[in-house]
Amino acid sequence: GHAFHLELGTAEEMPARNSRLRVQLECTCTRERLAGEMLCFLHHPEEELRKNQGPSLLGTLCTGPYLDMEKTTRWFQILVKAAWVVLPQSRHSRLTVLPSSCSCKLRLTNASDSTLPIEMMFGVQQ
């Protein structure tokens, strides 16, 4: 239900720094009829979508029509923390999410207090 369009910066600018991802809704009515579970983001009222499917990714991860790096980072950090607590390794190691606005920085500490820094960078392939 979403299309992502990479908009590059100008030639004088460093494209990686000034690029943006525009997110556009796409019709999923055909898939909706086949699957029967998911509503089309484009053709159903927002209130009905919210009631039946929870918050929209556009509202959660975007500012206007563009993917927001800080919102995406916070959302991903929340998912990582929630997933960690259900893993068997969480009984023997501690995961700490470190503050960051453009990547997911983590610190894994085992029972003997050895630490492993982890940083996950977000990017797109052209």
PDB file of C-alpha atoms in Angstrom:
ATOM      1  CA  GLY A   1       0.000   0.000   0.000  1.00  0.00           C
ATOM      2  CA  HIS A   2       3.002   2.326  -0.007  1.00  0.00           C
ATOM      3  CA  ALA A   3       5.484   3.362  -2.704  1.00  0.00           C
ATOM      4  CA  PHE A   4       8.832   4.930  -1.824  1.00  0.00           C
ATOM      5  CA  HIS A   5      10.436   7.453  -4.184  1.00  0.00           C
ATOM      6  CA  LEU A   6      14.023   8.610  -3.660  1.00  0.00           C
ATOM      7  CA  GLU A   7      14.434  12.320  -4.329  1.00  0.00           C
ATOM      8  CA  LEU A   8      18.108  13.214  -4.714  1.00  0.00           C
ATOM      9  CA  GLY A   9      19.672  16.532  -3.745  1.00  0.00           C
ATOM     10  CA  THR A  10      21.064  18.874  -6.397  1.00  0.00           C
ATOM     11  CA  ALA A  11      24.321  18.095  -8.225  1.00  0.00           C
ATOM     12  CA  GLU A  12      26.226  20.704  -6.177  1.00  0.00           C
ATOM     13  CA  GLU A  13      25.114  19.157  -2.907  1.00  0.00           C
ATOM     14  CA  MET A  14      26.229  15.854  -1.497  1.00  0.00           C
ATOM     15  CA  PRO A  15      23.305  13.647  -2.652  1.00  0.00           C
ATOM     16  CA  ALA A  16      23.416  11.224   0.293  1.00  0.00           C
ATOM     17  CA  ARG A  17      22.964  14.061   2.789  1.00  0.00           C
ATOM     18  CA  ASN A  18      20.190  15.912   0.978  1.00  0.00           C
ATOM     19  CA  SER A  19      18.168  13.022  -0.394  1.00  0.00           C
ATOM     20  CA  ARG A  20      14.665  12.355   0.851  1.00  0.00           C
ATOM     21  CA  LEU A  21      12.244   9.456   0.567  1.00  0.00           C
ATOM     22  CA  ARG A  22       8.763  10.503  -0.462  1.00  0.00           C
ATOM     23  CA  VAL A  23       6.094   8.007   0.605  1.00  0.00           C
ATOM     24  CA  GLN A  24       3.019   7.679  -1.559  1.00  0.00           C
ATOM     25  CA  LEU A  25      -0.100   5.626  -0.924  1.00  0.00           C
ATOM     26  CA  GLU A  26      -0.985   3.016  -3.528  1.00  0.00           C
ATOM     27  CA  CYS A  27      -4.286   1.289  -4.191  1.00  0.00           C
ATOM     28  CA  THR A  28      -4.494  -2.226  -2.742  1.00  0.00           C
ATOM     29  CA  CYS A  29      -8.175  -2.854  -3.470  1.00  0.00           C
ATOM     30  CA  THR A  30      -7.359  -5.932  -5.590  1.00  0.00           C
ATOM     31  CA  ARG A  31      -5.223  -7.436  -2.812  1.00  0.00           C
ATOM     32  CA  GLU A  32      -7.881  -6.444  -0.266  1.00  0.00           C
ATOM     33  CA  ARG A  33     -10.479  -8.507  -2.121  1.00  0.00           C
ATOM     34  CA  LEU A  34      -8.102 -11.487  -2.366  1.00  0.00           C
ATOM     35  CA  ALA A  35      -6.730 -11.414   1.195  1.00  0.00           C
ATOM     36  CA  GLY A  36      -9.830 -10.021   2.856  1.00  0.00           C
ATOM     37  CA  GLU A  37      -7.913  -8.800   5.908  1.00  0.00           C
ATOM     38  CA  MET A  38      -6.228  -5.567   4.922  1.00  0.00           C
ATOM     39  CA  LEU A  39      -8.050  -2.385   3.921  1.00  0.00           C
ATOM     40  CA  CYS A  40      -6.857  -0.175   1.047  1.00  0.00           C
ATOM     41  CA  PHE A  41      -5.081   2.866   2.537  1.00  0.00           C
ATOM     42  CA  LEU A  42      -6.038   4.990  -0.447  1.00  0.00           C
ATOM     43  CA  HIS A  43      -9.777   4.278  -0.685  1.00  0.00           C
ATOM     44  CA  HIS A  44     -10.994   3.717   2.884  1.00  0.00           C
ATOM     45  CA  PRO A  45     -11.702   6.575   5.303  1.00  0.00           C
ATOM     46  CA  GLU A  46      -8.878   7.236   7.783  1.00  0.00           C
ATOM     47  CA  GLU A  47     -11.226   6.619  10.740  1.00  0.00           C
ATOM     48  CA  GLU A  48     -12.124   3.148   9.456  1.00  0.00           C
ATOM     49  CA  LEU A  49      -8.452   2.307   8.861  1.00  0.00           C
ATOM     50  CA  ARG A  50      -7.500   3.433  12.379  1.00  0.00           C
ATOM     51  CA  LYS A  51     -10.308   1.413  13.940  1.00  0.00           C
ATOM     52  CA  ASN A  52      -9.522  -1.795  12.035  1.00  0.00           C
ATOM     53  CA  GLN A  53      -5.750  -1.679  11.509  1.00  0.00           C
ATOM     54  CA  GLY A  54      -4.121   0.525  14.111  1.00  0.00           C
ATOM     55  CA  PRO A  55      -1.870   3.505  13.392  1.00  0.00           C
ATOM     56  CA  SER A  56      -0.738   4.149   9.837  1.00  0.00           C
ATOM     57  CA  LEU A  57       2.942   3.920   8.972  1.00  0.00           C
ATOM     58  CA  LEU A  58       2.603   7.297   7.266  1.00  0.00           C
ATOM     59  CA  GLY A  59       1.511   8.895  10.525  1.00  0.00           C
ATOM     60  CA  THR A  60       4.109   6.991  12.549  1.00  0.00           C
ATOM     61  CA  LEU A  61       7.194   7.352  10.329  1.00  0.00           C
ATOM     62  CA  CYS A  62       6.565  10.392   8.142  1.00  0.00           C
ATOM     63  CA  THR A  63       6.522  14.137   8.417  1.00  0.00           C
ATOM     64  CA  GLY A  64       4.267  15.278   5.623  1.00  0.00           C
ATOM     65  CA  PRO A  65       4.859  13.070   2.576  1.00  0.00           C
ATOM     66  CA  TYR A  66       8.475  12.265   3.532  1.00  0.00           C
ATOM     67  CA  LEU A  67       9.995   9.508   5.633  1.00  0.00           C
ATOM     68  CA  ASP A  68      11.359  11.094   8.826  1.00  0.00           C
ATOM     69  CA  MET A  69      14.707   9.648   9.944  1.00  0.00           C
ATOM     70  CA  GLU A  70      14.237  10.514  13.634  1.00  0.00           C
ATOM     71  CA  LYS A  71      10.721   9.026  13.775  1.00  0.00           C
ATOM     72  CA  THR A  72      11.934   5.918  11.929  1.00  0.00           C
ATOM     73  CA  THR A  73      14.859   5.554  14.338  1.00  0.00           C
ATOM     74  CA  ARG A  74      12.630   5.842  17.428  1.00  0.00           C
ATOM     75  CA  TRP A  75      10.106   3.369  15.948  1.00  0.00           C
ATOM     76  CA  PHE A  76      12.870   0.862  15.159  1.00  0.00           C
ATOM     77  CA  GLN A  77      14.405   1.234  18.648  1.00  0.00           C
ATOM     78  CA  ILE A  78      11.013   0.445  20.213  1.00  0.00           C
ATOM     79  CA  LEU A  79      10.674  -2.664  18.021  1.00  0.00           C
ATOM     80  CA  VAL A  80      14.182  -3.864  18.923  1.00  0.00           C
ATOM     81  CA  LYS A  81      13.524  -3.439  22.666  1.00  0.00           C
ATOM     82  CA  ALA A  82      10.203  -5.282  22.426  1.00  0.00           C
ATOM     83  CA  ALA A  83      11.744  -8.128  20.418  1.00  0.00           C
ATOM     84  CA  TRP A  84      14.743  -8.467  22.757  1.00  0.00           C
ATOM     85  CA  VAL A  85      12.715  -9.303  25.854  1.00  0.00           C
ATOM     86  CA  VAL A  86      11.194 -12.387  24.216  1.00  0.00           C
ATOM     87  CA  LEU A  87      14.528 -13.818  22.996  1.00  0.00           C
ATOM     88  CA  PRO A  88      16.208 -16.545  25.083  1.00  0.00           C
ATOM     89  CA  GLN A  89      19.466 -14.506  25.054  1.00  0.00           C
ATOM     90  CA  SER A  90      17.798 -11.755  27.081  1.00  0.00           C
ATOM     91  CA  ARG A  91      18.106 -13.920  30.195  1.00  0.00           C
ATOM     92  CA  HIS A  92      21.907 -13.897  29.954  1.00  0.00           C
ATOM     93  CA  SER A  93      22.635 -10.505  28.385  1.00  0.00           C
ATOM     94  CA  ARG A  94      21.349  -6.955  28.784  1.00  0.00           C
ATOM     95  CA  LEU A  95      20.454  -4.795  25.783  1.00  0.00           C
ATOM     96  CA  THR A  96      20.625  -1.028  26.161  1.00  0.00           C
ATOM     97  CA  VAL A  97      19.279   1.266  23.461  1.00  0.00           C
ATOM     98  CA  LEU A  98      21.505   4.339  23.247  1.00  0.00           C
ATOM     99  CA  PRO A  99      20.269   7.786  22.171  1.00  0.00           C
ATOM    100  CA  SER A 100      20.624   8.490  18.457  1.00  0.00           C
ATOM    101  CA  SER A 101      18.534  10.324  15.882  1.00  0.00           C
ATOM    102  CA  CYS A 102      19.819   8.771  12.651  1.00  0.00           C
ATOM    103  CA  SER A 103      20.783   5.176  13.473  1.00  0.00           C
ATOM    104  CA  CYS A 104      19.940   2.513  16.015  1.00  0.00           C
ATOM    105  CA  LYS A 105      22.755   2.346  18.574  1.00  0.00           C
ATOM    106  CA  LEU A 106      22.736  -0.521  21.043  1.00  0.00           C
ATOM    107  CA  ARG A 107      25.000  -1.900  23.745  1.00  0.00           C
ATOM    108  CA  LEU A 108      24.897  -5.585  24.570  1.00  0.00           C
ATOM    109  CA  THR A 109      26.294  -6.535  27.990  1.00  0.00           C
ATOM    110  CA  ASN A 110      26.766 -10.157  29.007  1.00  0.00           C
ATOM    111  CA  ALA A 111      26.841 -11.664  32.528  1.00  0.00           C
ATOM    112  CA  SER A 112      30.573 -10.983  32.906  1.00  0.00           C
ATOM    113  CA  ASP A 113      30.041  -7.281  32.029  1.00  0.00           C
ATOM    114  CA  SER A 114      31.715  -7.532  28.613  1.00  0.00           C
ATOM    115  CA  THR A 115      30.064  -5.109  26.224  1.00  0.00           C
ATOM    116  CA  LEU A 116      29.492  -5.149  22.494  1.00  0.00           C
ATOM    117  CA  PRO A 117      28.531  -1.876  20.791  1.00  0.00           C
ATOM    118  CA  ILE A 118      26.159  -2.240  17.839  1.00  0.00           C
ATOM    119  CA  GLU A 119      25.065   0.447  15.375  1.00  0.00           C
ATOM    120  CA  MET A 120      22.513  -0.172  12.641  1.00  0.00           C
ATOM    121  CA  MET A 121      22.483   2.456   9.903  1.00  0.00           C
ATOM    122  CA  PHE A 122      19.411   3.037   7.767  1.00  0.00           C
ATOM    123  CA  GLY A 123      19.813   3.473   4.039  1.00  0.00           C
ATOM    124  CA  VAL A 124      18.279   2.891   0.665  1.00  0.00           C
ATOM    125  CA  GLN A 125      19.694   1.386  -2.489  1.00  0.00           C
ATOM    126  CA  GLN A 126      19.156   3.370  -5.679  1.00  0.00           C
TER     127      GLN A 126
END
